[in-house]
Coordinates of C-alpha atoms and ligand atoms in Angstrom, one line a residue:
Chain A
M1 CA -11.0 -9.4 4.4
D2 CA -10.3 -5.9 2.7
V3 CA -13.2 -4.8 0.6
P4 CA -11.7 -4.0 -2.7
E5 CA -11.7 -0.3 -3.7
T6 CA -14.1 -1.0 -6.8
V7 CA -17.1 -2.1 -4.4
T8 CA -16.4 0.6 -1.8
A9 CA -16.6 3.4 -4.8
A10 CA -19.7 1.6 -6.2
L11 CA -21.5 1.8 -2.9
A12 CA -20.2 4.9 -1.6
D13 CA -23.1 7.0 -3.0
R14 CA -25.9 4.3 -2.5
Q15 CA -28.1 3.7 0.4
V16 CA -26.8 0.5 2.0
E17 CA -27.5 0.5 5.5
G18 CA -30.7 -1.1 6.9
Q19 CA -31.4 -2.4 3.4
V20 CA -32.2 -5.9 2.3
C21 CA -29.7 -6.8 -0.4
L22 CA -29.4 -9.3 -3.1
E23 CA -25.7 -9.8 -4.4
A24 CA -26.2 -11.4 -7.7
G25 CA -23.5 -13.5 -8.5
A26 CA -21.5 -13.5 -5.4
G27 CA -18.3 -14.9 -6.8
V28 CA -15.8 -14.8 -4.1
G29 CA -17.8 -12.6 -1.9
N30 CA -16.1 -8.9 -2.6
A31 CA -19.3 -7.3 -3.2
T32 CA -20.9 -9.2 -0.2
A33 CA -18.3 -8.0 2.1
G34 CA -18.9 -4.5 1.1
L35 CA -22.6 -4.5 1.5
L36 CA -22.0 -6.0 5.0
A37 CA -19.5 -3.6 5.9
A38 CA -21.7 -0.7 4.8
G39 CA -24.5 -1.7 7.1
A40 CA -26.9 -4.0 5.0
E41 CA -29.5 -5.4 7.3
R42 CA -29.4 -8.6 5.3
V43 CA -27.5 -9.9 2.2
Y44 CA -28.6 -12.6 0.0
A45 CA -25.3 -13.9 -1.7
V46 CA -26.6 -15.8 -4.6
T47 CA -24.1 -17.9 -6.9
D48 CA -24.7 -21.1 -9.0
D49 CA -21.3 -22.2 -8.0
A50 CA -20.8 -24.4 -5.0
D51 CA -17.2 -23.6 -4.4
H52 CA -18.0 -20.1 -4.7
A53 CA -20.7 -20.3 -1.9
A54 CA -18.5 -21.8 0.4
T55 CA -15.7 -19.1 -0.5
V56 CA -18.1 -16.4 0.3
R57 CA -19.2 -18.3 3.6
E58 CA -15.6 -18.8 4.7
R59 CA -14.5 -15.2 3.7
V60 CA -17.3 -13.2 5.0
G61 CA -19.4 -15.4 7.1
D62 CA -17.6 -15.1 10.3
G63 CA -19.6 -12.6 12.7
N64 CA -22.2 -12.1 10.1
A65 CA -24.4 -15.2 10.7
D66 CA -27.7 -13.2 11.1
R67 CA -27.4 -11.0 8.4
L68 CA -26.0 -13.2 5.5
V69 CA -27.6 -15.6 3.8
V70 CA -25.5 -17.9 1.0
L71 CA -27.8 -19.2 -1.5
E72 CA -26.5 -21.9 -4.3
A73 CA -28.9 -21.3 -6.9
D74 CA -29.5 -20.3 -10.7
L75 CA -30.5 -16.4 -10.9
R76 CA -32.7 -17.3 -13.8
A77 CA -34.9 -18.6 -11.1
T78 CA -33.7 -16.4 -8.3
P79 CA -35.2 -18.2 -4.9
L80 CA -36.5 -14.9 -3.4
A81 CA -40.0 -13.5 -3.3
T82 CA -41.0 -10.8 -5.6
D83 CA -40.8 -7.4 -4.4
S84 CA -38.7 -8.5 -1.5
V85 CA -35.2 -6.7 -2.0
D86 CA -34.3 -3.1 -1.4
F87 CA -30.9 -3.0 -3.2
V88 CA -29.4 -5.4 -5.9
T89 CA -26.1 -5.5 -6.8
A90 CA -24.4 -7.4 -9.7
H91 CA -20.6 -6.9 -9.2
G92 CA -18.8 -8.3 -12.2
L93 CA -21.5 -10.7 -13.1
C94 CA -22.6 -9.8 -16.5
N95 CA -19.4 -10.6 -18.2
V96 CA -19.6 -14.1 -17.2
L97 CA -23.1 -14.7 -18.4
P98 CA -23.8 -16.4 -21.6
P99 CA -25.4 -13.4 -23.3
A100 CA -28.6 -15.6 -23.7
D101 CA -28.9 -15.5 -20.1
L102 CA -28.5 -11.7 -19.6
T103 CA -32.5 -10.5 -20.2
P104 CA -33.9 -13.5 -17.9
I105 CA -31.7 -12.7 -15.2
A106 CA -32.4 -8.9 -15.6
A107 CA -36.1 -10.0 -15.6
E108 CA -35.6 -11.9 -12.2
L109 CA -33.5 -9.2 -10.6
T110 CA -36.2 -6.7 -11.6
R111 CA -39.0 -9.1 -10.2
V112 CA -37.3 -9.6 -6.6
A113 CA -36.7 -6.0 -6.3
K114 CA -39.3 -3.9 -4.4
P115 CA -41.1 -1.1 -6.6
D116 CA -38.8 1.5 -5.0
G117 CA -35.9 -0.9 -5.4
H118 CA -32.2 0.1 -6.2
L119 CA -29.7 -1.6 -8.5
V120 CA -26.0 -1.2 -8.9
V121 CA -24.3 -3.1 -12.1
D122 CA -20.7 -3.0 -12.2
D123 CA -18.7 -4.3 -15.3
Y124 CA -15.7 -4.1 -17.6
A125 CA -16.1 -2.1 -20.6
V126 CA -15.0 -3.9 -23.9
P127 CA -11.2 -3.7 -23.6
P128 CA -9.4 -1.8 -26.3
A129 CA -8.5 -3.6 -29.4
D130 CA -4.7 -3.6 -28.8
A131 CA -4.9 -4.8 -25.5
A132 CA -2.8 -8.1 -25.1
V133 CA -5.3 -9.5 -22.6
N134 CA -8.0 -10.0 -25.6
R135 CA -5.8 -12.6 -26.6
L136 CA -6.0 -14.6 -23.3
F137 CA -9.9 -13.7 -23.1
A138 CA -10.3 -14.8 -26.7
L139 CA -8.6 -18.2 -26.1
E140 CA -11.1 -18.6 -22.9
N141 CA -14.1 -18.1 -25.0
T142 CA -12.5 -20.4 -27.7
A143 CA -12.1 -23.1 -24.9
A144 CA -15.7 -22.6 -23.4
R145 CA -17.4 -22.5 -26.8
M146 CA -15.8 -25.9 -27.7
V147 CA -17.0 -27.5 -24.5
D148 CA -20.4 -26.1 -23.9
G149 CA -21.1 -23.9 -26.8
R150 CA -20.9 -20.6 -24.8
P151 CA -18.5 -17.9 -24.4
A152 CA -16.8 -17.6 -21.0
L153 CA -16.7 -13.9 -21.2
T154 CA -18.9 -11.1 -22.7
F155 CA -17.9 -7.3 -22.3
Y156 CA -20.5 -4.9 -22.8
P157 CA -20.3 -1.2 -23.3
P158 CA -22.1 0.7 -20.6
A159 CA -24.8 2.0 -22.5
M160 CA -25.6 -1.6 -23.5
L161 CA -26.1 -2.6 -20.0
A162 CA -27.7 0.1 -19.1
A163 CA -30.4 -0.4 -22.0
V164 CA -30.8 -4.1 -20.9
F165 CA -31.9 -2.7 -17.5
V166 CA -33.8 0.3 -18.6
D167 CA -36.1 -2.1 -20.7
Y168 CA -37.4 -3.9 -17.5
G169 CA -38.2 -0.4 -16.2
W170 CA -35.0 0.8 -14.5
T171 CA -33.9 4.3 -14.6
V172 CA -30.1 5.1 -14.7
E173 CA -29.1 7.4 -11.6
R174 CA -25.5 7.7 -12.2
K175 CA -22.4 6.3 -14.3
K176 CA -19.0 6.2 -12.5
T177 CA -15.7 4.8 -13.8
L178 CA -14.4 2.5 -11.1
L179 CA -11.0 1.5 -12.4
D180 CA -9.1 3.4 -15.3
P181 CA -6.9 1.6 -16.4
V182 CA -8.1 -1.7 -15.1
P183 CA -4.8 -3.6 -13.5
W184 CA -4.8 -7.2 -14.9
T185 CA -2.2 -8.5 -12.5
E186 CA -0.2 -11.8 -13.2
A187 CA -2.7 -13.2 -10.5
H188 CA -5.6 -12.2 -12.5
L189 CA -4.1 -13.8 -15.6
D190 CA -3.5 -16.8 -13.9
A191 CA -6.9 -17.0 -12.8
H192 CA -8.2 -16.6 -16.2
A193 CA -5.5 -19.3 -17.5
E194 CA -6.9 -21.6 -14.8
V195 CA -10.5 -21.3 -16.2
V196 CA -8.9 -22.3 -19.8
R197 CA -7.3 -25.4 -17.8
G198 CA -10.7 -26.4 -16.3
Y199 CA -12.5 -26.4 -20.0
A200 CA -9.4 -28.3 -21.4
A201 CA -9.6 -30.9 -18.7
R202 CA -13.1 -31.6 -20.0
L203 CA -11.8 -32.1 -23.8
P204 CA -9.8 -34.9 -25.2
D205 CA -6.2 -34.5 -24.4
S206 CA -5.2 -33.6 -28.2
L207 CA -7.4 -30.6 -27.9
G208 CA -6.9 -29.8 -24.0
E209 CA -3.3 -29.9 -24.0
P210 CA -2.5 -27.3 -26.7
L211 CA -5.2 -25.1 -25.2
T212 CA -3.4 -25.2 -21.8
A213 CA 0.0 -24.8 -23.4
M214 CA -1.4 -21.9 -25.1
A215 CA -2.8 -20.3 -22.1
D216 CA 0.2 -20.6 -20.0
D217 CA 2.4 -19.1 -22.9
L218 CA -0.1 -16.3 -23.0
V219 CA 0.2 -15.4 -19.3
A220 CA 4.0 -15.6 -19.6
A221 CA 4.2 -13.5 -22.7
I222 CA 1.4 -10.8 -21.1
G223 CA 3.1 -10.8 -17.6
S224 CA 0.4 -8.2 -16.6
E225 CA -1.3 -5.3 -18.3
R226 CA -3.3 -2.1 -17.5
T227 CA -5.7 -1.4 -19.8
G228 CA -9.5 -0.8 -20.2
T229 CA -11.9 0.5 -18.1
M230 CA -14.4 -0.8 -15.0
Y231 CA -17.6 1.1 -14.4
S232 CA -20.6 1.3 -12.3
L233 CA -24.0 2.1 -13.3
A234 CA -26.6 2.8 -10.6
F235 CA -30.4 2.5 -11.2
R236 CA -33.8 3.0 -9.3
L237 CA -36.8 1.2 -10.4
A238 CA -39.4 3.7 -11.5
D239 CA -42.4 3.7 -9.5
G240 CA -45.5 2.3 -10.9
Chain B
M1 CA 5.7 23.4 -7.7
E2 CA 2.5 23.5 -6.1
T3 CA 2.1 24.5 -2.8
R4 CA -0.3 23.8 0.1
A5 CA -1.2 25.4 3.5
L6 CA 0.3 23.1 6.1
G7 CA -2.6 22.7 8.3
D8 CA -3.1 25.9 10.2
T9 CA 0.7 26.6 10.7
G10 CA 0.7 29.6 8.5
Q11 CA 3.3 27.9 6.2
E12 CA 2.7 27.1 2.6
S13 CA 4.6 24.2 1.8
T14 CA 5.4 22.8 -1.5
V15 CA 3.7 19.5 -2.2
L16 CA 7.1 17.8 -1.9
T17 CA 9.1 18.0 0.9
F18 CA 12.7 17.2 0.8
G19 CA 14.0 14.3 3.0
S20 CA 17.3 15.8 4.0
I21 CA 18.5 12.1 5.2
A22 CA 19.5 12.0 1.4
L23 CA 22.6 14.2 2.2
N24 CA 23.9 11.6 4.7
W25 CA 25.1 9.7 1.8
L26 CA 26.9 12.5 0.0
E27 CA 30.2 14.4 0.6
Q28 CA 29.6 18.2 1.5
E29 CA 30.1 19.2 -2.2
G30 CA 27.5 16.7 -3.5
A31 CA 25.6 17.6 -0.6
N32 CA 25.3 21.3 -1.6
Q33 CA 24.9 20.5 -5.0
L34 CA 21.6 18.5 -4.1
V35 CA 20.3 21.3 -1.9
E36 CA 20.8 23.8 -4.9
L37 CA 18.9 21.4 -7.1
V38 CA 15.9 20.7 -4.8
L39 CA 15.7 24.6 -4.3
D40 CA 15.9 25.2 -8.0
H41 CA 12.8 23.0 -8.3
G42 CA 11.1 25.5 -5.9
V43 CA 10.9 23.1 -2.9
N44 CA 10.7 25.3 0.3
H45 CA 10.0 22.5 3.2
F46 CA 13.1 20.4 4.3
D47 CA 13.0 17.7 7.0
V48 CA 15.9 16.4 8.7
A49 CA 16.7 14.5 12.0
P50 CA 19.7 14.1 14.2
T51 CA 19.4 10.4 13.8
Y52 CA 20.4 10.5 10.1
G53 CA 24.3 10.3 10.3
D54 CA 25.6 13.7 9.2
A55 CA 22.4 15.2 7.5
E56 CA 22.2 17.9 9.6
L57 CA 25.8 18.9 9.5
K58 CA 25.7 18.8 5.6
L59 CA 22.5 20.6 5.2
G60 CA 23.9 23.4 7.5
P61 CA 25.9 25.4 5.0
K62 CA 23.1 25.8 2.2
L63 CA 20.7 25.7 5.0
R64 CA 22.3 29.0 6.3
Q65 CA 22.6 30.4 2.8
Y66 CA 19.1 30.2 2.0
R67 CA 17.6 30.2 5.3
D68 CA 14.5 32.4 4.6
D69 CA 13.6 30.2 1.9
I70 CA 13.7 27.0 3.8
F71 CA 10.7 25.7 6.4
L72 CA 12.5 23.4 8.4
G73 CA 11.2 20.4 10.1
C74 CA 13.7 18.5 12.7
K75 CA 13.0 15.5 15.0
T76 CA 13.7 14.0 18.2
Q77 CA 13.3 10.5 19.4
E78 CA 13.8 11.5 22.9
R79 CA 10.6 10.9 25.2
E80 CA 11.8 12.7 28.2
Y81 CA 12.6 16.6 29.2
E82 CA 16.3 16.2 29.7
G83 CA 16.9 14.1 26.4
A84 CA 14.5 16.4 24.3
A85 CA 16.1 19.8 25.7
R86 CA 19.6 18.6 24.9
K87 CA 18.7 17.4 21.4
I88 CA 17.1 20.6 20.3
D89 CA 20.3 22.6 21.3
R90 CA 22.2 20.1 19.8
S91 CA 20.3 20.2 16.6
L92 CA 20.2 24.1 16.4
D93 CA 24.2 24.0 16.9
R94 CA 24.7 21.0 14.2
L95 CA 22.7 23.0 11.8
G96 CA 24.1 26.5 12.7
I97 CA 20.9 28.2 12.9
D98 CA 18.6 30.0 15.6
T99 CA 15.1 28.6 14.8
I100 CA 13.8 25.2 13.8
D101 CA 10.4 26.0 12.1
L102 CA 8.7 22.5 13.1
Y103 CA 10.0 20.4 15.7
Q104 CA 8.6 16.9 15.8
I105 CA 8.2 14.0 18.0
H106 CA 9.7 11.2 16.1
G107 CA 8.6 7.7 15.4
L108 CA 5.8 7.1 18.1
E109 CA 5.1 3.6 18.2
Y110 CA 3.4 2.8 21.7
E111 CA 0.8 4.4 24.1
D112 CA 3.2 4.3 27.2
E113 CA 5.6 6.4 25.1
L114 CA 2.8 9.1 24.5
D115 CA 2.3 8.7 28.5
T116 CA 5.8 9.8 29.1
I117 CA 5.9 12.6 26.4
T118 CA 2.8 14.2 27.8
A119 CA 3.5 13.6 31.4
D120 CA 5.5 16.1 33.7
G121 CA 9.1 15.9 32.8
G122 CA 8.1 14.6 29.4
A123 CA 9.6 15.7 25.8
L124 CA 6.7 18.2 25.4
D125 CA 7.8 20.1 28.3
A126 CA 11.1 20.8 26.8
I127 CA 9.6 21.4 23.3
R128 CA 7.0 23.9 24.7
E129 CA 9.8 25.7 26.7
A130 CA 12.0 25.9 23.5
K131 CA 9.1 27.2 21.8
D132 CA 8.7 29.9 24.4
D133 CA 12.4 30.6 24.2
G134 CA 12.1 31.1 20.3
K135 CA 13.9 28.0 19.3
I136 CA 10.9 26.6 17.9
D137 CA 7.9 27.5 15.9
H138 CA 5.7 24.7 15.7
I139 CA 5.3 21.3 17.2
G140 CA 4.6 18.1 15.2
L141 CA 4.7 14.4 15.3
T142 CA 5.7 11.4 13.2
S143 CA 4.4 7.7 13.5
H144 CA 5.3 4.9 11.1
G145 CA 2.8 2.3 12.2
N146 CA -0.3 3.3 14.2
P147 CA -3.1 5.7 13.1
E148 CA -4.9 5.0 16.3
L149 CA -1.9 6.3 18.3
I150 CA -1.7 9.5 16.1
L151 CA -5.5 10.0 16.8
D152 CA -4.9 9.6 20.4
A153 CA -1.8 12.0 20.3
I154 CA -4.1 14.3 18.5
D155 CA -6.4 14.1 21.4
R156 CA -4.0 14.4 24.3
I157 CA -1.6 17.3 22.7
D158 CA -3.6 20.1 22.4
D159 CA -0.6 22.4 20.3
L160 CA 0.1 19.6 17.9
E161 CA 0.1 21.3 14.6
T162 CA 1.3 18.5 11.9
V163 CA 1.5 14.8 11.8
M164 CA 3.7 12.8 9.3
F165 CA 2.8 9.3 8.4
P166 CA 3.3 6.6 5.8
L167 CA 0.6 6.6 2.8
N168 CA 0.9 4.6 -0.5
P169 CA -1.4 2.5 -2.5
V170 CA -0.1 -0.7 -0.5
V171 CA -1.2 0.8 2.9
A172 CA -4.5 2.8 1.0
G173 CA -5.7 -0.7 0.2
K174 CA -5.9 -2.4 3.7
D175 CA -9.1 -2.1 5.7
G176 CA -8.0 -3.0 9.3
D177 CA -7.7 0.0 11.7
E178 CA -4.0 -0.5 11.9
Y179 CA -3.9 1.0 8.3
D180 CA -6.8 3.5 8.7
Y181 CA -4.9 6.7 7.9
E182 CA -7.7 8.0 6.0
A183 CA -9.2 8.6 9.6
V184 CA -6.1 10.5 10.6
L185 CA -6.5 12.5 7.4
E186 CA -10.0 13.2 8.2
R187 CA -9.1 14.3 11.6
C188 CA -6.5 16.6 10.7
E189 CA -8.4 18.0 8.1
A190 CA -11.0 18.9 10.6
E191 CA -8.6 20.3 13.2
G192 CA -6.5 22.4 10.9
I193 CA -3.4 19.8 11.4
G194 CA -0.7 19.6 8.8
T195 CA -0.1 16.1 7.1
L196 CA 3.1 14.8 5.8
G197 CA 3.3 11.6 3.7
I198 CA 6.4 9.4 4.1
K199 CA 6.8 5.7 2.2
A200 CA 5.2 7.1 -0.9
F201 CA 8.0 5.7 -2.8
A202 CA 7.8 2.1 -0.9
K203 CA 7.6 -0.8 -3.4
G204 CA 8.1 -3.4 -0.1
S205 CA 10.5 -4.6 2.5
W206 CA 13.8 -5.3 1.6
P207 CA 14.6 -9.2 1.1
S208 CA 15.8 -11.0 4.0
T209 CA 19.5 -10.1 4.9
D210 CA 20.1 -14.0 4.3
E211 CA 19.1 -13.4 0.6
L212 CA 20.2 -9.9 0.4
A213 CA 23.0 -8.8 2.7
E214 CA 22.4 -5.2 3.9
A215 CA 25.6 -4.1 2.3
D216 CA 24.4 -5.5 -1.1
R217 CA 21.3 -3.2 -1.3
P218 CA 21.5 -0.9 -4.2
Y219 CA 19.5 2.0 -2.1
A220 CA 20.1 3.6 1.1
N221 CA 16.3 3.7 1.8
W222 CA 14.7 1.4 5.0
Y223 CA 12.5 -0.2 2.4
E224 CA 13.0 -1.2 -1.2
P225 CA 11.8 1.8 -3.1
V226 CA 10.2 2.1 -6.8
D227 CA 12.8 3.5 -8.9
T228 CA 11.7 4.3 -12.6
P229 CA 10.5 7.8 -13.5
E230 CA 7.2 6.5 -14.6
V231 CA 6.3 4.6 -11.2
I232 CA 7.8 7.4 -9.2
R233 CA 5.5 9.8 -11.1
E234 CA 2.8 7.6 -10.3
R235 CA 3.2 7.2 -6.6
F236 CA 3.9 10.9 -6.3
D237 CA 0.7 11.7 -7.8
F238 CA -1.1 9.0 -5.8
A239 CA 0.2 10.5 -2.5
A240 CA -0.4 13.9 -3.7
A241 CA -4.0 13.0 -4.4
Q242 CA -4.5 11.8 -0.9
S243 CA -5.2 15.1 0.5
L244 CA -1.8 15.2 2.3
D245 CA -0.2 18.5 2.6
T246 CA 3.2 17.6 1.3
V247 CA 4.9 14.4 0.5
V248 CA 8.4 13.7 1.8
S249 CA 11.0 12.6 -0.8
P250 CA 12.8 9.2 -0.5
G251 CA 16.1 8.8 1.7
D252 CA 18.3 7.9 -1.2
P253 CA 20.0 10.8 -3.1
K254 CA 19.7 8.7 -6.5
L255 CA 15.9 9.0 -6.3
V256 CA 15.8 12.8 -5.7
A257 CA 15.9 14.1 -9.1
M258 CA 13.1 11.8 -10.3
V259 CA 10.9 12.8 -7.6
L260 CA 11.7 16.3 -8.1
D261 CA 10.8 16.0 -11.7
A262 CA 7.5 14.2 -10.7
A263 CA 6.5 16.7 -8.3
S264 CA 7.2 19.7 -10.7
R265 CA 5.3 18.1 -13.5
S266 CA 2.4 16.6 -11.5
T267 CA -1.1 17.5 -12.6
G268 CA -3.0 15.4 -10.1
M269 CA -4.5 11.6 -10.6
G270 CA -8.2 10.8 -10.9
E271 CA -10.2 8.8 -8.5
A272 CA -10.3 5.8 -11.0
R273 CA -6.7 5.7 -11.3
Q274 CA -6.0 5.8 -7.8
R275 CA -8.1 3.0 -7.4
A276 CA -6.4 1.0 -10.1
L277 CA -3.2 1.4 -8.3
I278 CA -4.6 0.3 -4.9
E279 CA -6.1 -2.8 -6.6
E280 CA -3.1 -3.6 -8.6
A281 CA -0.9 -3.5 -5.3
R282 CA -3.6 -5.5 -3.7
H283 CA -3.3 -8.3 -6.1
N284 CA 0.3 -8.5 -6.5
D285 CA 0.6 -8.9 -2.9
S286 CA -0.4 -12.8 -3.1
P287 CA -4.4 -12.7 -3.3
V288 CA -6.1 -15.3 -1.7
P289 CA -8.3 -16.5 -3.3
E290 CA -7.1 -15.9 -6.9
Q291 CA -9.7 -13.9 -8.7
L292 CA -10.7 -13.3 -12.3
H293 CA -12.3 -9.8 -11.4
H294 CA -11.6 -6.6 -9.4
Ligands
LIG301 C1 -17.0 -13.4 -11.2 S1 -18.3 -13.5 -10.1 C2 -18.6 -11.8 -9.7 C3 -17.8 -11.3 -8.7 C4 -18.6 -11.3 -7.3 N1 -19.9 -10.6 -7.2 C5 -17.7 -10.6 -6.3 O1 -18.2 -9.4 -5.6 O2 -16.8 -11.3 -5.8 C6 -19.7 -14.2 -10.9 C7 -20.4 -15.0 -10.0 O3 -21.7 -15.2 -10.7 C8 -22.0 -16.5 -10.8 N2 -23.1 -16.9 -11.5 C9 -22.6 -16.8 -13.0 N3 -24.0 -17.3 -13.7 C10 -24.9 -17.4 -12.8 C11 -26.3 -17.9 -12.6 N4 -26.9 -17.9 -14.0 N5 -26.9 -18.2 -11.8 C12 -26.2 -18.1 -10.3 N6 -24.8 -17.4 -10.3 C13 -24.3 -17.2 -11.4 C14 -20.8 -17.4 -10.7 O4 -21.1 -18.7 -10.3 C15 -19.8 -16.3 -9.9 O5 -19.9 -16.9 -8.6

C-alpha cells in the first residue's frame, strides 16, 4: 500500500529504524505501514476494533510477519510491559477518543515508553467555524451521544494535546503542519456518514431514519471541502 | 517569470516551458499570436517534436524572428543511427534554423530500446555526431512511464544533460518503484542533470472511446486536463515546488493562456499544501478501504 504523505511527513525527522514501536489506535494501518517502511524493528499495532485489526493485518501483514504484532486491546490497559517501547505513535487517534479517555490513555502510552522514549501525536486542529464539514461532524456527535452518551469526534488545538502529554513528563520537540488545508474528499465524507448510519442502526427507526437521511443530505450538499489543518507533535520523554 | 538553471547546461530556463505541440492545432496566424503571447510572458524555453503534426513548421517563423530569445528543445523517437540522423536534419529544415539547443531521445519505454540507442550504430551516435557538427548543443531524454529506466539511462549515457518525465499530485502519491520520480529528481540534482516536468496538468485518462469518441473530446491533450484557472495555478505551483527545473505547458492551445498566467503569478507552494493535494488525489482515486482520516 502507499503510505500517506501525512505519515511520511510525521515520521521523516524521527528515528524509526531499529526501534520498537507502538502504533496506538491502528485504524486502517496507515501509520503502521509508515513505521514498517521506515525500518521499525517491531511494531505493536493496537486497536480495540476487530475489523480494524483484520484490516491492518490484511493491508500491511504481508512480508512483515516477524516485525508486526497486531493486538486487539483497549489502550486504557495497553497490553505491553512498562518501559518497553522506543517510539509511540498516535496518528489521528485523539480525535476519536471520548475526552474522558484521553488522559488515561496518555498515562498508558507514557508507562509503556522507555525512559528515553519518543512520541508522535498527529491530529486535526479545530476546523474553522465556517467549515461545512462541521455540520456532518456535529451530526455524527449527536448520533454517538444518543447511542452511548459520548461524542464520536473531538478536535483539540495542538497546544491542548501538547499540554496533556507534557503533564505526563513529555517534552515537545517540534510541531509541524501536515496538511493545510485538510482535503475532506467525498470518500472521507462518505466514511463519516457511514459512522452516522452505524449509530442510527442502533436506534429505533423513528430516530435512526431521520439521522441517516440527514447524513446523506449533508454529504450530498457538501460534496467535498478543503478546510482546517492537520498537525504533528513530536515529544521525547524527559530523562529521570 | 522565475528562471532556474537547467542542470549544468548553462541555460537559465523559465520555470514554464512552452509545449509547442499546441501550435499544431492553430492556423499560422494564430500560431504566431500564441508564440508572441508566450514570449510576452517571458518564457524562454520551448519544446517541440517532429511527431507533433505541423508544430515544427508553425513554430518556424516566430522562432527564426526571435531565435536568440528561445532555447529550443526538440526530440526523436528514432532509436538507430540512420533514422536519428535523418530526423535531426529534417527538424532543422522544418524549423528553418541551424542549431537545436537540446535534442532529446523521446519516449523511452523499454530497456532494449536503451540497448539499441547506446549500441554502435544507435541513435546516440547520430546525435553526438550532430553535436560535433554544431547542429545540436545538448543531449536529453524523455520517458513517460519508467523512472527506473531513466536512472539506467543516466548510468549508461555519460553526456546526458536533461531528462523529461511526468510529475503531478497523483504520481507523487504513489509509492511503487514505477512511480519513484523522486529518486530521479535526487539523482539529477546530484549529477547536475536538468529536469523538465510533463503531465503537470493531467486530471486523468480520457473516458474510454465507447463512452466518449476521440472526436468528441474537448481538448487535444493525450489525457484529460484540469481546466480552471484555480486548479491550473495549483497544479503549476505543485509541479514547480517539486524541484523540477521547468514545467512543460499542456498541449492544448486553449489552456496555454491560463498556464502562462499561473506561472507568471506563482509564489510557490508550502509542503503542507503539497501534501494536501497528494492526499486529495489519492482519496479521489477510489480509496480502499474507505477512511475517516488522512
Ligand atoms: C481513526 S483510527 C486512527 C488512524 C490510524 N492510526 C492509521 O494510521 O490508520 C483510530 C483507531 O483507534 C482505535 N481506538 C479508539 N479508541 C481506542 C481504545 N480505547 N483502545 C484501543 N484502540 C482504540 C480505533 O478503533 C481505531 O482503530
